Structures are given as C-alpha cells and as structure tokens.
C-alpha cells in the first residue's frame, strides 16, 4: 500500500483519476464544497490517515495490509455521501470489514467524523474514485456491495457519466464472490429504468425479488440514507434492487 494522503493533499485525484487499466478517467461531480471547519479539517489531517484505503500504483488494494489480516467478510460502498449508511452498517456488523469510497471532500470529512465518533475500527475510507476501489480489490473478495442513490445525471448528454454502466457491472461481477450481493437504489424516475435495465441484464447477477413490488421495499438492514429521506419528503419513490452474484 502506498502512503495515505498528507494534510495538504485533501484532493488526491484533483478531478482526474489515473488507473493502470483505463488510463485517465474523469470524475464527474464536485470535489469539494464549503471550506472545512477546523474540526472537520482535523478529521482529514489527524484521523483519515489511519483509516485511508490508498490503492498502490497499479490500482491494487492490499486488504491484508489495510485491515491487519485478509478479511473473511468484506463489504464495499461506492458514493458514501456523508457516510451515515456506511457507519450504520459498520456498527451493526462488527465482524464485517467495510470500505467506503467518496471523492467529495466534505462528504469524506463527515464520514470520517462518524467513524471516529462511533469508534469504529472495522471501516476504511477511500478518498477518491469508487470505480478504482471496485477494480482494485482482489477478484471474488467482496461479499456485498452498495451503490445507493448515485448522482442521476438527468440530461441525456450526461448519461455516460452515470456510474451504473455495463462496464461497472462487469467490474462488480469480478469483485463480488458468487453468492454475494449487490444493492442498488435510486430515487430518480429516469435513472430507475436505466439502473434496472443495465443491472438485470447482466448475466452474472440475479434479481432476488420475492414479490412483484419487491423493488419498492427496502430491506430491514438497509437504513434510509440522507438523500433518500429528502427524496421521499419531496414525493419521489425509490427503486431498491438486491441482486445475487450467481456462480460462474
Ligand atoms: C447523490 S449522492 C448519494 C450519497 C449517499 N449514497 C446517500 O444515499 O446519501 C452521490 C454521491 O456519490 C459520490 N460519487 C459519485 N461518483 C463517485 C465515484 N466514482 N466514486 C466515489 N464517489 C462517487 C458523489 O460525490 C456523491 O457524494
């Protein structure tokens, strides 16, 4: 593993993400918002370095180095926002090791604060592109992955920026072990058919629906995220998909 970002490198990817496999890829979205308050800045300088997942120069994530030993149960979350869902899952599942990825600085600082305040030792954060995380973990190492309420990019000319793409499903199929689970959600009306079409078409995933309106039901162990709460308040009904990674 390479060194975690130093205090002066809050935005290690600076809008571009370099991976060995794909060359340079653009990150679509804001990298930071308001200047961090002192407490949040301290989260980045003093706390994050001990929690940071930093892939090596080839994009590989060394899980044994990150967690002290190879985790038996590993969960990933891409686009954690302020990290409430990640922290909840970390608290509820102390025997699971989790890595959350987020490139928005203010979100990362909030997530680090949640982990710090809750004294969680089983969760790590990648400050950067979640696609790198999914591609960088060893094949079939992941038991469960979450992508919840990804940025919808509603304009047609921006659809290529959506994170749910056939190539992302391929990367998730490589990372998730057979029998593992992928949880997806979106509250955005146009993204729902997009997400469902791409996810359900992938030959390595099977929708585990029990009934016709399964996609309207959030599982018990799936807390509402901040974005979802806002969407529901505004009258939007989320889509929830739980997919099983089938055997090769
Ligand atoms: C609409 S927010 C939802 C956040 C959270 N999942 C929730 O439901 O509250 C989407 C988040 O995904 C992050 N994001 C988008 N693309 C990403 C990527 N490639 N890697 C990491 N984070 C990403 C954005 O910065 C943003 O914080």
XYZ file of C-alpha atoms and ligand atoms in Angstrom:
275
model
C 0.000 0.000 0.000
C 1.254 3.466 -0.712
C 1.210 6.278 1.834
C -2.149 7.831 2.822
C -2.728 11.396 1.628
C -0.988 14.014 3.715
C -2.714 17.003 5.251
C -2.011 19.136 2.202
C -3.401 16.552 -0.206
C -7.097 16.623 0.612
C -7.975 16.008 -3.014
C -5.547 13.336 -4.075
C -7.032 12.888 -7.525
C -7.623 16.554 -8.389
C -10.509 15.781 -10.703
C -8.715 13.106 -12.650
C -8.159 9.554 -11.661
C -5.286 7.557 -13.005
C -5.642 3.812 -13.123
C -3.323 1.282 -14.638
C -6.116 -0.329 -16.583
C -8.020 2.553 -18.119
C -5.575 5.430 -18.301
C -7.041 8.745 -17.208
C -10.723 8.890 -16.321
C -12.674 11.933 -15.369
C -14.544 12.199 -12.110
C -17.903 13.874 -12.727
C -19.135 15.895 -9.794
C -17.995 18.384 -7.202
C -14.749 17.552 -5.457
C -15.387 19.902 -2.567
C -17.888 22.410 -1.181
C -17.536 24.984 1.588
C -14.164 25.257 3.289
C -13.936 22.721 6.089
C -14.461 23.914 9.651
C -11.464 23.266 11.917
C -12.924 20.095 13.437
C -13.624 18.631 10.024
C -10.205 19.644 8.735
C -8.696 17.807 11.709
C -10.652 14.718 10.679
C -8.821 14.836 7.375
C -5.385 15.560 8.805
C -5.410 13.579 12.042
C -7.936 10.769 11.641
C -8.239 9.866 7.956
C -4.605 8.796 7.526
C -5.225 5.867 9.906
C -8.390 4.860 8.047
C -7.369 5.581 4.477
C -7.511 2.970 1.771
C -4.940 4.017 -0.814
C -4.506 1.681 -3.780
C -0.931 1.063 -4.942
C 0.479 2.485 -8.159
C -1.121 -0.356 -10.142
C -4.505 0.348 -8.599
C -4.453 -2.730 -6.349
C -5.907 -2.679 -2.841
C -3.931 -4.768 -0.354
C -6.668 -5.930 2.011
C -4.375 -7.702 4.464
C -2.300 -4.527 4.890
C -5.407 -2.398 5.214
C -7.143 -4.488 7.883
C -4.225 -6.261 9.544
C -5.306 -9.569 8.000
C -7.256 -10.756 4.985
C -10.942 -10.083 5.798
C -13.292 -13.047 5.645
C -16.251 -10.759 5.034
C -15.708 -7.569 3.014
C -18.361 -5.052 2.014
C -17.867 -2.034 -0.258
C -19.905 1.134 -0.685
C -19.370 3.485 -3.618
C -20.510 7.099 -3.224
C -20.990 7.151 0.552
C -22.039 10.816 0.735
C -21.665 11.812 4.382
C -21.180 8.172 5.377
C -24.273 7.521 7.516
C -25.160 4.264 5.793
C -21.539 3.068 5.904
C -21.255 3.864 9.619
C -24.592 2.180 10.346
C -23.546 -0.995 8.558
C -20.169 -0.900 10.319
C -21.847 -0.643 13.722
C -24.442 -3.323 13.033
C -21.933 -5.741 11.537
C -18.777 -5.682 13.666
C -17.458 -8.922 12.135
C -17.587 -7.401 8.634
C -14.828 -5.207 7.190
C -16.103 -2.297 5.091
C -14.533 0.157 2.674
C -16.449 3.220 1.515
C -15.400 5.403 -1.418
C -16.250 9.049 -1.925
C -14.465 11.861 -3.737
C -16.415 14.828 -2.326
C -14.119 16.250 0.348
C -16.851 17.494 2.673
C -18.587 14.112 2.498
C -15.357 12.297 3.318
C -14.718 14.568 6.315
C -18.265 13.909 7.634
C -17.889 10.176 7.118
C -14.569 10.159 8.968
C -16.236 12.044 11.814
C -18.996 9.416 12.049
C -16.451 6.600 12.177
C -14.349 8.492 14.720
C -17.287 9.448 16.964
C -18.600 5.885 16.884
C -15.136 4.460 17.465
C -15.491 2.105 14.517
C -12.395 0.092 13.781
C -13.786 -2.131 11.002
C -14.362 0.596 8.384
C -11.929 2.241 5.948
C -12.349 5.116 3.511
C -11.039 5.636 0.012
C -10.989 9.356 -0.725
C -11.302 9.143 -4.486
C -12.960 7.193 -7.253
C -15.062 4.237 -6.163
C -14.516 2.590 -9.531
C -10.848 2.269 -8.598
C -11.874 0.548 -5.374
C -14.125 -1.945 -7.161
C -11.442 -2.695 -9.728
C -8.613 -2.764 -7.212
C -9.851 -5.338 -4.711
C -8.983 -8.982 -5.416
C -11.355 -10.970 -7.583
C -14.271 -12.516 -5.653
C -13.164 -10.855 -2.403
C -16.376 -8.912 -1.763
C -19.417 -10.323 -0.015
C -21.674 -7.319 -0.517
C -21.504 -4.004 -2.382
C -23.737 -0.944 -2.209
C -24.327 1.907 -4.662
C -27.131 3.960 -3.170
C -28.692 6.957 -4.858
C -25.867 7.653 -7.283
C -25.805 11.040 -8.993
C -28.640 10.840 -11.552
C -27.175 12.966 -14.367
C -30.657 13.591 -15.795
C -29.664 15.283 -19.059
C -29.348 12.848 -21.936
C -25.971 14.207 -22.965
C -24.703 13.368 -19.442
C -25.967 9.801 -19.245
C -22.482 8.483 -19.953
C -21.495 9.974 -16.576
C -23.851 7.685 -14.685
C -21.938 5.227 -12.571
C -24.245 2.329 -13.406
C -22.935 1.213 -16.775
C -22.371 -2.275 -18.229
C -18.629 -1.816 -17.575
C -19.312 -1.046 -13.900
C -21.496 -4.150 -13.646
C -18.609 -6.178 -15.115
C -16.250 -4.710 -12.504
C -18.737 -5.505 -9.721
C -19.197 -9.051 -11.043
C -15.434 -9.558 -10.855
C -15.150 -8.179 -7.327
C -18.214 -9.831 -5.743
C -17.957 -13.509 -4.924
C -20.586 -15.987 -6.169
C -23.464 -15.911 -3.689
C -22.579 -12.319 -2.749
C -24.975 -9.403 -3.022
C -25.176 -6.099 -4.852
C -27.580 -3.474 -3.502
C -28.599 -0.596 -5.736
C -31.069 2.216 -5.211
C -32.179 5.394 -6.881
C -34.991 7.829 -6.228
C -34.666 9.388 -9.657
C -37.505 8.474 -12.049
C -35.326 8.434 -15.193
C -32.490 6.566 -13.551
C -34.790 3.770 -12.335
C -35.374 2.090 -15.727
C -31.720 2.740 -16.651
C -30.445 1.123 -13.470
C -32.880 -1.798 -13.648
C -32.225 -2.470 -17.331
C -28.441 -2.487 -17.005
C -28.291 -4.346 -13.694
C -30.875 -7.021 -14.534
C -29.387 -7.634 -17.970
C -26.033 -8.660 -16.532
C -25.579 -12.434 -16.807
C -23.607 -12.664 -13.529
C -26.396 -11.152 -11.407
C -29.836 -12.451 -10.482
C -32.600 -10.289 -9.054
C -33.682 -11.816 -5.756
C -37.216 -10.362 -5.820
C -39.752 -12.274 -3.732
C -42.845 -10.465 -4.984
C -43.942 -8.118 -7.769
C -43.413 -4.908 -5.814
C -40.142 -6.037 -4.264
C -38.359 -3.138 -5.910
C -40.404 -0.749 -3.739
C -39.323 -2.384 -0.473
C -36.181 -1.500 1.430
C -34.763 -4.414 3.449
C -34.766 -4.188 7.269
C -30.979 -3.968 7.360
C -30.938 -1.147 4.845
C -31.260 2.202 6.639
C -32.611 5.183 4.787
C -29.847 7.447 3.501
C -29.914 11.213 3.734
C -30.596 11.603 0.006
C -33.370 9.082 0.154
C -35.058 10.809 3.105
C -35.061 14.055 1.124
C -36.415 12.327 -1.976
C -39.243 10.722 -0.019
C -40.095 14.083 1.603
C -40.286 15.542 -1.888
C -42.635 12.796 -3.068
C -40.252 10.559 -5.047
C -40.469 6.782 -4.588
C -37.143 4.992 -4.617
C -36.258 1.847 -6.516
C -34.397 -0.791 -4.472
C -32.616 -3.670 -6.143
C -30.957 -6.549 -4.405
C -29.026 -8.779 -6.794
C -27.237 -12.022 -6.155
C -23.915 -12.707 -7.831
C -24.540 -16.070 -9.471
C -21.916 -18.789 -9.881
C -19.586 -18.647 -12.884
C -26.456 11.676 -4.634
S -25.123 11.337 -3.571
C -25.726 9.983 -2.574
C -24.893 9.744 -1.364
C -25.314 8.566 -0.482
N -25.138 7.319 -1.198
C -26.714 8.709 0.022
O -27.594 7.987 -0.461
O -26.958 9.559 0.913
C -23.976 10.516 -4.636
C -22.568 10.552 -4.080
O -21.736 9.728 -4.887
C -20.483 10.349 -4.997
N -19.831 9.778 -6.176
C -20.232 9.877 -7.466
N -19.405 9.194 -8.278
C -18.465 8.622 -7.471
C -17.334 7.816 -7.713
N -16.994 7.436 -8.956
N -16.585 7.443 -6.670
C -16.902 7.851 -5.406
N -17.962 8.612 -5.119
C -18.739 8.997 -6.136
C -20.797 11.824 -5.088
O -19.705 12.641 -4.748
C -21.937 11.929 -4.079
O -21.474 12.217 -2.786
